mmCIF file of C-alpha atoms in Angstrom:
data_model
loop_
_atom_site.group_PDB
_atom_site.id
_atom_site.type_symbol
_atom_site.label_atom_id
_atom_site.label_comp_id
_atom_site.label_asym_id
_atom_site.label_seq_id
_atom_site.Cartn_x
_atom_site.Cartn_y
_atom_site.Cartn_z
ATOM 1 C CA MET X 1 57.624 184.080 153.284
ATOM 2 C CA THR X 2 56.692 180.662 153.098
ATOM 3 C CA SER X 3 54.541 178.565 155.505
ATOM 4 C CA ASP X 4 54.232 174.593 155.803
ATOM 5 C CA SER X 5 51.944 172.941 158.031
ATOM 6 C CA MET X 6 51.290 169.336 158.968
ATOM 7 C CA ASN X 7 48.224 168.052 159.610
ATOM 8 C CA THR X 8 48.133 165.361 162.186
ATOM 9 C CA THR X 9 44.292 164.096 161.278
ATOM 10 C CA THR X 10 44.473 164.010 157.693
ATOM 11 C CA GLY X 11 48.482 163.456 157.167
ATOM 12 C CA GLY X 12 48.638 166.183 154.526
ATOM 13 C CA THR X 13 50.885 168.898 154.241
ATOM 14 C CA TRP X 14 49.984 172.667 153.502
ATOM 15 C CA ARG X 15 52.284 174.605 152.042
ATOM 16 C CA VAL X 16 51.161 178.251 151.663
ATOM 17 C CA ALA X 17 53.366 180.851 149.349
ATOM 18 C CA PRO X 18 53.303 184.410 147.633
ATOM 19 C CA GLU X 19 52.214 184.194 144.509
ATOM 20 C CA ALA X 20 50.704 186.962 142.105
ATOM 21 C CA PHE X 21 46.711 186.680 142.364
ATOM 22 C CA THR X 22 46.760 186.553 138.214
ATOM 23 C CA THR X 23 48.298 182.844 137.960
ATOM 24 C CA PRO X 24 46.584 179.735 136.432
ATOM 25 C CA ASP X 25 46.213 178.174 139.801
ATOM 26 C CA ALA X 26 45.325 181.837 141.477
ATOM 27 C CA THR X 27 42.790 182.782 139.022
ATOM 28 C CA LEU X 28 40.824 179.331 139.844
ATOM 29 C CA LEU X 29 41.042 179.678 143.529
ATOM 30 C CA ARG X 30 39.580 183.487 143.065
ATOM 31 C CA ARG X 31 36.778 182.521 140.939
ATOM 32 C CA ALA X 32 35.895 179.725 143.108
ATOM 33 C CA TYR X 33 35.969 182.168 146.169
ATOM 34 C CA TYR X 34 33.551 184.226 144.287
ATOM 35 C CA ALA X 35 31.770 181.543 142.692
ATOM 36 C CA GLU X 36 30.997 180.208 146.725
ATOM 37 C CA VAL X 37 30.021 183.879 148.259
ATOM 38 C CA ALA X 38 28.243 184.759 145.582
ATOM 39 C CA GLY X 39 26.110 181.760 145.772
ATOM 40 C CA ARG X 40 25.531 181.568 149.164
ATOM 41 C CA TYR X 41 24.822 185.687 149.095
ATOM 42 C CA TRP X 42 22.344 185.251 146.258
ATOM 43 C CA LYS X 43 21.280 181.073 147.180
ATOM 44 C CA ARG X 44 21.577 179.532 144.100
ATOM 45 C CA SER X 45 24.790 178.805 141.507
ATOM 46 C CA VAL X 46 26.427 181.671 139.762
ATOM 47 C CA THR X 47 26.657 181.911 136.340
ATOM 48 C CA GLU X 48 30.788 182.493 134.679
ATOM 49 C CA ALA X 49 29.389 185.973 133.341
ATOM 50 C CA GLU X 50 28.276 186.821 136.676
ATOM 51 C CA ILE X 51 31.890 185.406 137.918
ATOM 52 C CA ASP X 52 33.713 187.401 135.756
ATOM 53 C CA GLN X 53 31.777 190.759 136.637
ATOM 54 C CA GLY X 54 32.465 190.274 139.923
ATOM 55 C CA LEU X 55 35.936 189.774 139.410
ATOM 56 C CA LEU X 56 35.857 193.047 137.044
ATOM 57 C CA ASP X 57 33.417 194.820 140.363
ATOM 58 C CA PHE X 58 35.926 193.868 143.182
ATOM 59 C CA PRO X 59 39.606 193.778 141.471
ATOM 60 C CA ASP X 60 42.252 192.308 143.621
ATOM 61 C CA ASP X 61 45.308 194.656 142.202
ATOM 62 C CA GLY X 62 45.891 196.250 145.715
ATOM 63 C CA LEU X 63 47.160 192.762 146.935
ATOM 64 C CA ALA X 64 50.418 192.799 145.397
ATOM 65 C CA ALA X 65 53.551 194.705 146.549
ATOM 66 C CA PRO X 66 54.267 197.167 147.531
ATOM 67 C CA THR X 67 50.569 197.382 149.275
ATOM 68 C CA GLY X 68 49.597 193.781 149.849
ATOM 69 C CA ARG X 69 50.152 190.334 148.857
ATOM 70 C CA PHE X 70 48.314 187.307 147.819
ATOM 71 C CA VAL X 71 48.892 183.589 148.559
ATOM 72 C CA VAL X 72 47.936 180.467 147.419
ATOM 73 C CA GLY X 73 47.766 177.302 149.959
ATOM 74 C CA ARG X 74 48.656 173.637 148.636
ATOM 75 C CA LEU X 75 47.860 170.668 150.238
ATOM 76 C CA ASP X 76 50.469 167.934 149.053
ATOM 77 C CA GLY X 77 50.863 169.842 145.951
ATOM 78 C CA ARG X 78 47.257 170.719 144.705
ATOM 79 C CA PRO X 79 46.326 174.486 145.050
ATOM 80 C CA LEU X 80 43.070 174.256 147.459
ATOM 81 C CA ALA X 81 43.042 177.555 149.265
ATOM 82 C CA CYS X 82 44.209 181.036 149.054
ATOM 83 C CA GLY X 83 44.068 184.975 150.506
ATOM 84 C CA GLY X 84 45.030 188.387 150.575
ATOM 85 C CA ILE X 85 46.275 190.929 152.501
ATOM 86 C CA ARG X 86 46.740 194.683 151.595
ATOM 87 C CA LEU X 87 47.550 197.919 153.867
ATOM 88 C CA LEU X 88 44.334 199.970 154.679
ATOM 89 C CA ASP X 89 46.825 202.704 156.403
ATOM 90 C CA PRO X 90 50.559 202.360 157.249
ATOM 91 C CA VAL X 91 50.049 199.870 160.279
ATOM 92 C CA THR X 92 46.604 198.300 159.722
ATOM 93 C CA ALA X 93 46.155 195.715 157.418
ATOM 94 C CA GLU X 94 42.902 193.928 156.309
ATOM 95 C CA LEU X 95 42.441 190.201 154.933
ATOM 96 C CA THR X 96 40.281 189.569 152.093
ATOM 97 C CA ARG X 97 39.725 186.254 149.612
ATOM 98 C CA VAL X 98 40.539 184.191 152.498
ATOM 99 C CA TYR X 99 39.465 180.985 151.164
ATOM 100 C CA VAL X 100 40.034 177.459 151.133
ATOM 101 C CA ASP X 101 38.379 174.765 148.700
ATOM 102 C CA PRO X 102 35.111 172.804 150.558
ATOM 103 C CA ARG X 103 37.202 169.344 149.679
ATOM 104 C CA ALA X 104 39.773 170.455 152.193
ATOM 105 C CA ARG X 105 38.231 172.065 154.932
ATOM 106 C CA GLY X 106 39.214 171.024 158.078
ATOM 107 C CA THR X 107 42.533 169.851 157.095
ATOM 108 C CA GLY X 108 44.001 172.946 158.732
ATOM 109 C CA GLY X 109 44.294 174.896 155.631
ATOM 110 C CA GLY X 110 42.429 178.214 157.065
ATOM 111 C CA ALA X 111 44.928 178.343 159.791
ATOM 112 C CA ALA X 112 47.976 177.787 157.387
ATOM 113 C CA LEU X 113 46.559 180.425 155.280
ATOM 114 C CA LEU X 114 46.237 183.055 158.349
ATOM 115 C CA GLU X 115 49.695 182.056 159.694
ATOM 116 C CA ALA X 116 50.855 183.333 156.039
ATOM 117 C CA LEU X 117 48.831 186.111 155.697
ATOM 118 C CA GLU X 118 50.064 187.168 159.106
ATOM 119 C CA GLU X 119 53.417 187.192 158.354
ATOM 120 C CA ALA X 120 52.838 189.147 155.410
ATOM 121 C CA GLY X 121 51.119 191.762 157.358
ATOM 122 C CA ARG X 122 53.813 192.089 159.676
ATOM 123 C CA ALA X 123 56.340 192.628 156.381
ATOM 124 C CA LEU X 124 54.371 195.163 155.130
ATOM 125 C CA GLY X 125 54.795 196.806 158.814
ATOM 126 C CA ALA X 126 51.200 196.033 159.858
ATOM 127 C CA GLU X 127 50.514 196.525 163.963
ATOM 128 C CA ARG X 128 47.261 194.577 163.148
ATOM 129 C CA VAL X 129 45.179 193.305 161.170
ATOM 130 C CA ARG X 130 41.337 193.350 160.406
ATOM 131 C CA LEU X 131 38.537 192.155 158.182
ATOM 132 C CA ASP X 132 35.049 192.206 157.804
ATOM 133 C CA THR X 133 32.542 189.082 156.885
ATOM 134 C CA ARG X 134 29.373 188.111 156.321
ATOM 135 C CA SER X 135 26.487 186.350 158.880
ATOM 136 C CA ASP X 136 26.082 183.486 156.471
ATOM 137 C CA LEU X 137 29.962 182.661 156.110
ATOM 138 C CA VAL X 138 29.795 181.156 159.728
ATOM 139 C CA GLU X 139 32.595 178.665 158.641
ATOM 140 C CA ALA X 140 34.919 181.991 158.526
ATOM 141 C CA ARG X 141 33.971 183.611 161.642
ATOM 142 C CA ALA X 142 34.751 180.349 163.595
ATOM 143 C CA LEU X 143 37.890 180.196 162.001
ATOM 144 C CA TYR X 144 38.729 183.585 162.885
ATOM 145 C CA ALA X 145 37.818 183.224 166.480
ATOM 146 C CA ARG X 146 39.571 180.645 166.712
ATOM 147 C CA HIS X 147 43.097 182.333 165.545
ATOM 148 C CA GLY X 148 42.480 185.303 168.292
ATOM 149 C CA TYR X 149 40.477 188.021 166.269
ATOM 150 C CA ALA X 150 38.048 189.882 167.903
ATOM 151 C CA GLU X 151 34.792 191.014 166.906
ATOM 152 C CA ILE X 152 35.215 195.094 167.069
ATOM 153 C CA PRO X 153 33.033 198.131 165.476
ATOM 154 C CA ALA X 154 32.635 198.662 161.824
ATOM 155 C CA TYR X 155 35.447 199.943 160.351
ATOM 156 C CA SER X 156 34.188 199.767 156.700
ATOM 157 C CA ALA X 157 30.982 199.841 155.493
ATOM 158 C CA GLY X 158 30.988 197.657 152.496
ATOM 159 C CA PRO X 159 27.448 196.142 151.104
ATOM 160 C CA TYR X 160 28.174 192.746 152.179
ATOM 161 C CA ALA X 161 29.898 193.709 155.390
ATOM 162 C CA GLU X 162 28.018 192.268 158.687
ATOM 163 C CA HIS X 163 30.774 191.209 160.870
ATOM 164 C CA TRP X 164 34.418 192.985 161.432
ATOM 165 C CA PHE X 165 36.993 191.428 163.009
ATOM 166 C CA GLU X 166 40.610 192.503 164.367
ATOM 167 C CA LYS X 167 43.856 191.102 165.512
ATOM 168 C CA PRO X 168 46.895 192.519 167.050
ATOM 169 C CA LEU X 169 49.718 191.427 164.939
ATOM 170 C CA PRO X 170 53.165 191.099 167.586
#
């Protein structure tokens, strides 16, 4: 599963492919993801120690076969996006760790990630994909709405979940 996407505005090409979440590029992207979401939540920069602890508290081990997948998106070869998908049950998958580096936002990376993650969900046997997010992550909520995700009642009770979305996977 590899997804290529050309953005006519920037001229750049996104390539999204499965990658272990433990590779150096994936690790840097997961750390950047955590630094951004934690920093926005706490309204301050986070320390390296806080990032380390966050990654321990919220491990990504479900994002590997046979229960999930992790992907890295590269814009013209540069690793600038990532995301994961994991099975909640045999027909329901959940998106997590969806991140596009701020320098690459608006270039089609989010759409390319969603396409690749939805394809991975289908390969896992999922018939629908869900996710939860926070109110302050307005860019993420807009991305999901643009790509056919509808807001649904809460399906989980995480400390940071404020909005829940779902999309059928035809």
